[in-house]
CSV table of C-alpha atoms in Angstrom, one decimal:
chain,number,residue,atom,x,y,z
A,1,MET,CA,0.0,0.0,0.0
A,2,ASN,CA,1.1,3.6,-0.6
A,3,LYS,CA,0.2,6.3,2.0
A,4,ARG,CA,-3.0,7.3,0.3
A,5,GLU,CA,-4.3,3.7,-0.1
A,6,ARG,CA,-3.4,3.0,3.6
A,7,MET,CA,-5.4,5.9,4.9
A,8,GLU,CA,-8.3,5.1,2.5
A,9,ALA,CA,-8.4,1.7,4.0
A,10,LEU,CA,-8.2,3.0,7.6
A,11,PHE,CA,-11.1,5.5,6.9
A,12,ASN,CA,-13.2,2.7,5.6
A,13,GLN,CA,-12.3,0.2,8.3
A,14,ARG,CA,-10.4,-2.2,6.2
A,15,GLU,CA,-7.1,-3.9,7.1
A,16,THR,CA,-3.9,-1.9,6.5
A,17,ASP,CA,-0.5,-3.3,5.8
A,18,TYR,CA,0.8,-1.6,8.9
A,19,VAL,CA,-0.4,0.9,11.4
A,20,PRO,CA,-0.3,4.5,9.9
A,21,ALA,CA,1.1,7.3,12.0
A,22,GLY,CA,1.1,11.1,12.1
A,23,PHE,CA,2.3,13.8,14.5
A,24,TRP,CA,2.2,17.6,14.3
A,25,PHE,CA,3.2,20.8,16.0
A,26,HIS,CA,2.7,24.5,16.0
A,27,TYR,CA,4.8,26.9,13.9
A,28,PRO,CA,6.2,30.4,14.8
A,29,ALA,CA,4.0,33.4,14.5
A,30,SER,CA,6.4,35.0,12.2
A,31,TYR,CA,6.1,32.3,9.5
A,32,THR,CA,4.9,33.1,6.0
A,33,VAL,CA,2.8,30.7,4.0
A,34,GLU,CA,5.9,29.5,2.2
A,35,GLN,CA,7.6,28.9,5.5
A,36,HIS,CA,4.7,27.1,6.8
A,37,LEU,CA,4.7,24.8,3.7
A,38,GLU,CA,8.4,24.2,4.0
A,39,GLY,CA,7.9,23.3,7.7
A,40,HIS,CA,5.1,20.8,7.0
A,41,LEU,CA,7.0,19.1,4.1
A,42,LYS,CA,10.2,18.9,6.2
A,43,LEU,CA,8.2,17.1,9.0
A,44,PHE,CA,6.5,14.8,6.5
A,45,TYR,CA,9.7,13.7,4.7
A,46,GLU,CA,11.9,13.5,7.9
A,47,THR,CA,9.5,11.3,9.7
A,48,ASP,CA,8.0,9.5,6.7
A,49,GLN,CA,4.5,9.7,8.4
A,50,ASP,CA,1.4,8.8,6.5
A,51,ILE,CA,-0.5,12.2,6.2
A,52,ILE,CA,0.0,16.0,6.1
A,53,LYS,CA,-2.0,17.8,8.7
A,54,LEU,CA,-1.9,21.5,7.9
A,55,MET,CA,-1.8,23.6,10.9
A,56,ASP,CA,-4.0,26.7,11.0
A,57,ASP,CA,-1.3,28.7,12.9
A,58,ASN,CA,-0.6,32.4,13.5
A,59,PHE,CA,-1.8,33.7,10.2
A,60,GLY,CA,-2.9,36.6,12.5
A,61,HIS,CA,-5.9,38.0,10.7
A,62,PHE,CA,-8.6,35.6,12.0
A,63,LEU,CA,-11.9,35.7,10.4
A,64,THR,CA,-13.3,37.9,13.2
A,65,LYS,CA,-10.3,40.3,13.5
A,66,ASP,CA,-12.5,43.3,12.8
A,67,VAL,CA,-15.2,42.2,15.2
A,68,HIS,CA,-15.4,43.9,18.6
A,69,ILE,CA,-17.6,42.6,21.3
A,70,GLU,CA,-18.2,44.6,24.4
A,71,LYS,CA,-21.6,43.3,25.3
A,72,ALA,CA,-23.2,40.0,24.2
A,73,GLU,CA,-25.9,41.6,22.0
A,74,ASP,CA,-23.1,43.0,19.7
A,75,TRP,CA,-22.9,39.5,18.2
A,76,ARG,CA,-26.2,40.1,16.5
A,77,ASN,CA,-24.7,42.8,14.3
A,78,ILE,CA,-21.3,41.4,13.2
A,79,GLN,CA,-20.0,41.7,9.7
A,80,LEU,CA,-17.7,38.9,8.4
A,81,PRO,CA,-15.5,39.0,5.2
A,82,GLY,CA,-16.1,35.4,4.1
A,83,ARG,CA,-13.3,34.2,1.8
A,84,ASN,CA,-12.0,37.7,1.4
A,85,CYS,CA,-9.7,37.8,4.4
A,86,GLU,CA,-6.0,36.9,5.0
A,87,HIS,CA,-6.9,34.0,7.1
A,88,TYR,CA,-8.8,32.1,4.4
A,89,LYS,CA,-6.4,33.2,1.6
A,90,ASN,CA,-3.4,31.9,3.5
A,91,MET,CA,-5.0,28.6,4.3
A,92,GLU,CA,-6.1,28.1,0.7
A,93,ALA,CA,-2.5,28.9,-0.5
A,94,LEU,CA,-1.1,26.4,2.0
A,95,ILE,CA,-3.4,23.7,0.9
A,96,ARG,CA,-2.7,24.3,-2.8
A,97,GLY,CA,1.0,24.3,-2.2
A,98,ALA,CA,0.9,21.0,-0.3
A,99,VAL,CA,-1.4,19.5,-2.9
A,100,GLU,CA,1.1,20.5,-5.6
A,101,LYS,CA,4.1,19.2,-3.8
A,102,VAL,CA,2.7,15.9,-2.3
A,103,GLY,CA,-0.9,15.5,-3.0
A,104,GLN,CA,-0.3,12.5,-5.2
A,105,GLU,CA,1.7,10.9,-2.5
A,106,ALA,CA,-0.3,11.6,0.8
A,107,MET,CA,-3.6,12.8,1.9
A,108,ILE,CA,-3.8,16.4,3.1
A,109,PHE,CA,-6.0,17.6,5.9
A,110,PRO,CA,-6.2,21.3,6.8
A,111,THR,CA,-7.1,22.3,10.3
A,112,MET,CA,-10.3,24.1,11.0
A,113,TRP,CA,-11.2,25.6,14.4
A,114,SER,CA,-14.7,25.1,15.5
A,115,PRO,CA,-17.0,28.2,15.2
A,116,PHE,CA,-17.2,28.4,18.9
A,117,LYS,CA,-13.4,28.5,19.2
A,118,ILE,CA,-13.2,31.2,16.5
A,119,ALA,CA,-15.8,33.2,18.5
A,120,SER,CA,-13.6,32.9,21.6
A,121,PHE,CA,-10.6,34.2,19.5
A,122,THR,CA,-12.7,37.4,19.1
A,123,TYR,CA,-12.2,38.0,22.7
A,124,VAL,CA,-8.7,36.7,23.4
A,125,PHE,CA,-7.1,38.5,20.5
A,126,GLY,CA,-9.3,41.6,20.8
A,127,GLY,CA,-8.0,42.5,24.3
A,128,SER,CA,-10.7,40.8,26.3
A,129,SER,CA,-10.7,37.2,27.7
A,130,ASP,CA,-12.2,33.7,27.5
A,131,GLU,CA,-13.9,34.5,30.9
A,132,VAL,CA,-15.8,37.4,29.4
A,133,PHE,CA,-16.9,35.1,26.5
A,134,MET,CA,-18.2,32.6,29.0
A,135,LYS,CA,-20.0,35.3,30.9
A,136,HIS,CA,-21.8,36.5,27.7
A,137,CYS,CA,-22.7,32.9,26.9
A,138,GLU,CA,-24.4,32.6,30.4
A,139,GLU,CA,-26.0,36.1,30.3
A,140,ASP,CA,-27.3,36.2,26.7
A,141,PRO,CA,-26.9,32.8,25.0
A,142,ASP,CA,-29.1,33.7,22.1
A,143,SER,CA,-27.1,36.7,21.1
A,144,VAL,CA,-23.9,34.7,21.2
A,145,LEU,CA,-25.6,32.0,19.2
A,146,ALA,CA,-26.5,34.5,16.5
A,147,GLY,CA,-22.8,35.3,16.1
A,148,VAL,CA,-21.6,31.7,16.3
A,149,LYS,CA,-24.0,30.8,13.6
A,150,ALA,CA,-22.7,33.7,11.3
A,151,ILE,CA,-19.2,32.3,11.9
A,152,ALA,CA,-20.4,28.8,11.1
A,153,ASP,CA,-22.0,29.8,7.8
A,154,VAL,CA,-18.7,31.4,6.7
A,155,LEU,CA,-16.7,28.3,7.8
A,156,GLU,CA,-19.1,26.1,5.9
A,157,ASP,CA,-18.2,28.0,2.8
A,158,TRP,CA,-14.6,27.7,3.6
A,159,VAL,CA,-15.0,24.0,3.7
A,160,ASP,CA,-16.0,24.1,0.0
A,161,GLY,CA,-12.9,26.3,-0.7
A,162,PHE,CA,-10.6,23.9,1.0
A,163,MET,CA,-12.0,20.9,-0.9
A,164,GLU,CA,-11.9,22.8,-4.1
A,165,ALA,CA,-8.2,23.5,-3.4
A,166,GLY,CA,-7.6,19.7,-3.2
A,167,ALA,CA,-7.8,18.9,0.4
A,168,ASP,CA,-8.8,15.3,1.3
A,169,GLY,CA,-11.0,16.4,4.2
A,170,LEU,CA,-10.8,18.3,7.4
A,171,TYR,CA,-8.9,18.0,10.6
A,172,TYR,CA,-11.5,19.5,12.8
A,173,SER,CA,-10.7,20.8,16.3
A,174,GLY,CA,-13.8,20.2,18.4
A,175,GLN,CA,-13.5,22.3,21.5
A,176,PHE,CA,-15.4,23.7,24.5
A,177,SER,CA,-16.4,20.3,25.9
A,178,GLU,CA,-14.3,20.7,28.9
A,179,PRO,CA,-16.6,19.6,31.9
A,180,ALA,CA,-16.2,22.9,33.7
A,181,ARG,CA,-17.5,25.0,30.8
A,182,PHE,CA,-21.0,23.8,29.9
A,183,SER,CA,-23.3,21.1,31.1
A,184,ALA,CA,-24.0,18.4,28.5
A,185,GLU,CA,-27.5,20.0,28.0
A,186,ILE,CA,-26.1,23.5,27.3
A,187,TRP,CA,-23.3,22.2,25.2
A,188,GLU,CA,-25.8,20.3,23.0
A,189,LYS,CA,-27.5,23.7,22.3
A,190,MET,CA,-24.5,26.1,22.2
A,191,VAL,CA,-21.7,24.1,20.6
A,192,LYS,CA,-22.8,20.8,18.9
A,193,PRO,CA,-25.1,22.2,16.1
A,194,PHE,CA,-22.2,24.2,14.6
A,195,ASP,CA,-19.7,21.4,14.8
A,196,LEU,CA,-22.3,19.2,12.8
A,197,GLN,CA,-22.9,22.1,10.3
A,198,ILE,CA,-19.2,22.0,9.4
A,199,LEU,CA,-18.6,18.3,9.5
A,200,ASP,CA,-21.8,17.5,7.5
A,201,ARG,CA,-20.5,19.9,4.8
A,202,VAL,CA,-17.4,17.9,4.3
A,203,HIS,CA,-19.4,14.7,3.7
A,204,THR,CA,-21.3,16.4,0.9
A,205,TRP,CA,-18.0,16.0,-1.0
A,206,GLU,CA,-17.2,12.5,-2.4
A,207,ASN,CA,-14.4,10.7,-0.8
A,208,LYS,CA,-13.6,13.4,1.7
A,209,TYR,CA,-13.0,12.6,5.4
A,210,ASN,CA,-13.4,14.2,8.7
A,211,ILE,CA,-10.7,13.7,11.4
A,212,VAL,CA,-12.3,14.8,14.7
A,213,HIS,CA,-9.9,16.1,17.3
A,214,ILE,CA,-11.4,16.5,20.7
A,215,CYS,CA,-9.4,19.2,22.4
A,216,GLY,CA,-9.2,20.4,26.1
A,217,GLU,CA,-7.5,23.6,26.9
A,218,ALA,CA,-4.5,24.0,29.2
A,219,GLU,CA,-6.4,26.1,31.7
A,220,HIS,CA,-8.8,23.1,32.1
A,221,ASN,CA,-5.9,20.6,32.5
A,222,PHE,CA,-6.3,19.5,28.8
A,223,THR,CA,-9.5,17.6,29.8
A,224,ALA,CA,-12.5,17.3,27.5
A,225,SER,CA,-15.7,15.2,27.3
A,226,PRO,CA,-15.2,12.8,24.3
A,227,GLU,CA,-18.5,11.0,25.0
A,228,ARG,CA,-20.3,14.1,23.9
A,229,TYR,CA,-19.0,13.5,20.3
A,230,VAL,CA,-20.5,10.0,19.9
A,231,GLY,CA,-22.6,10.1,16.7
A,232,TYR,CA,-20.6,12.9,15.1
A,233,PRO,CA,-19.9,12.4,11.4
A,234,GLY,CA,-16.3,11.7,11.9
A,235,ASP,CA,-14.2,9.1,10.1
A,236,LEU,CA,-11.3,9.1,12.5
A,237,PHE,CA,-11.4,10.3,16.2
A,238,ASN,CA,-8.6,11.6,18.4
A,239,TRP,CA,-8.8,12.7,22.1
A,240,ASP,CA,-6.5,12.8,25.2
A,241,VAL,CA,-6.6,9.2,26.3
A,242,HIS,CA,-4.4,10.0,29.3
A,243,ARG,CA,-6.6,12.8,30.8
A,244,ASP,CA,-10.1,12.2,29.5
A,245,GLN,CA,-10.6,8.9,31.2
A,246,LEU,CA,-11.6,7.1,28.0
A,247,SER,CA,-9.1,4.6,26.7
A,248,LEU,CA,-8.5,3.8,23.0
A,249,GLU,CA,-10.4,0.6,23.3
A,250,GLN,CA,-13.4,2.3,25.0
A,251,GLY,CA,-13.3,5.0,22.3
A,252,ARG,CA,-13.4,2.4,19.6
A,253,GLU,CA,-16.7,1.0,21.2
A,254,CYS,CA,-18.2,4.5,21.7
A,255,PHE,CA,-17.5,6.0,18.3
A,256,ASN,CA,-17.6,2.7,16.3
A,257,LYS,CA,-15.0,4.3,14.1
A,258,PRO,CA,-11.1,4.2,13.6
A,259,VAL,CA,-9.2,6.1,16.3
A,260,LEU,CA,-6.0,8.1,16.3
A,261,GLY,CA,-3.5,8.6,19.1
A,262,GLY,CA,-2.1,6.5,21.9
A,263,LEU,CA,1.0,8.4,22.9
A,264,ASP,CA,1.1,11.0,25.6
A,265,ASN,CA,2.3,14.4,24.3
A,266,HIS,CA,3.2,15.4,27.9
A,267,GLY,CA,4.7,12.0,28.8
A,268,ILE,CA,6.8,9.2,27.4
A,269,LEU,CA,7.0,10.7,23.8
A,270,ILE,CA,8.8,13.7,25.4
A,271,GLN,CA,10.4,12.4,28.5
A,272,GLY,CA,11.2,8.8,27.6
A,273,SER,CA,14.2,7.2,25.9
A,274,LEU,CA,13.9,6.1,22.4
A,275,LYS,CA,13.7,2.5,23.7
A,276,ASP,CA,10.8,3.6,25.9
A,277,ILE,CA,9.0,5.1,23.0
A,278,ALA,CA,9.4,2.1,20.8
A,279,GLU,CA,8.3,-0.3,23.6
A,280,GLU,CA,5.2,1.8,24.4
A,281,THR,CA,4.2,2.1,20.8
A,282,LYS,CA,4.3,-1.7,20.4
A,283,HIS,CA,2.5,-2.2,23.7
A,284,ILE,CA,-0.3,0.2,22.5
A,285,ILE,CA,-0.7,-1.7,19.3
A,286,ARG,CA,-0.6,-5.1,20.9
A,287,LYS,CA,-3.3,-4.1,23.3
A,288,PHE,CA,-5.6,-2.3,20.7
A,289,GLY,CA,-4.8,-4.3,17.5
A,290,LYS,CA,-3.8,-3.0,14.1
A,291,LYS,CA,-7.1,-2.7,12.4
A,292,GLY,CA,-8.9,0.7,12.9
A,293,PHE,CA,-5.9,2.5,14.5
A,294,MET,CA,-3.6,5.3,13.6
A,295,LEU,CA,-0.7,6.0,15.9
A,296,GLY,CA,-0.4,9.6,17.0
A,297,ALA,CA,-0.4,11.8,20.2
A,298,ASP,CA,-3.1,13.1,22.4
A,299,CYS,CA,-2.7,16.6,20.8
A,300,THR,CA,0.2,18.6,19.3
A,301,VAL,CA,3.8,17.8,20.3
A,302,PRO,CA,6.2,20.5,21.2
A,303,ALA,CA,7.7,22.3,18.2
A,304,ASP,CA,11.3,21.7,19.5
A,305,ILE,CA,10.8,17.9,19.9
A,306,ASP,CA,13.7,15.8,18.7
A,307,ILE,CA,12.4,14.4,15.4
A,308,GLU,CA,14.1,11.0,16.3
A,309,ARG,CA,11.5,10.5,18.8
A,310,LEU,CA,8.7,10.7,16.3
A,311,LYS,CA,10.6,8.5,13.8
A,312,THR,CA,11.2,5.9,16.5
A,313,ALA,CA,7.5,5.8,17.2
A,314,ILE,CA,6.5,5.5,13.5
A,315,GLN,CA,9.1,2.8,12.8
A,316,ALA,CA,8.0,0.8,15.8
A,317,ALA,CA,4.4,0.9,14.5
A,318,ARG,CA,5.6,-0.4,11.2
A,319,GLU,CA,7.4,-3.2,12.8
A,320,MET,CA,4.2,-4.7,14.3
């Protein structure tokens, strides 16, 4: 199998010749599109991993950069630029560059932040805070929802643009399921509908796939609620198996889909010896099995990680 065939088999829950793998990290804020592309290709070729996951990093001009929210009802009157903004243009250029360089060799998945996370960026990058955002969600949820819906409508169109540019699907960062943020009932109303709006759009395209990453923020000890994502239209699921109290095996049963992960991006992958990493990788695969599994980490790894650590894990998976 080549890399594309291997991932196609994984997504369709067929046997693969060996366990595919992928790791990623964030890039410096100063990077241009060209530097981002160079960095992604360098990681891909140095590790020989199976996909390219394009980071949505530090392009600065987020979709909502001109939106200023002082009170919750301000969300009802926001104006968004659609594809006519630097954020979208940079992501599209990055996708097209990756497709041109390695699209025949490997599948390419651009990252998309959830609409709710983009809404939170409006506060964090606008001189306010996540705490104020959560306060607005509590005080006037309908106004916040009007704004998040407007963001979701734009991102839904961005999905089409990403697929038109040649992406093989989406790496979707599902967020705000930390237990301390919203109850399950409120989350179902505030967050889930907009996740589904984006993910369902991807599946309107033939042979395009959703990788659903369930992410907990540092201020919440990286914990999330992966069980809330059961039934999502994902083709591959990733969560923090070391902090979310849901093992790989339990996740396989919950989602009834292939899973990605296994290695602790705060633990053995960073702190252990190369021998430790190889042994842990093989232990994970022996316990889970090869079918329906892609080796990776709970979340991004540090940007300064020794690439030999990633190469060791990937090679160990291939030896199984």
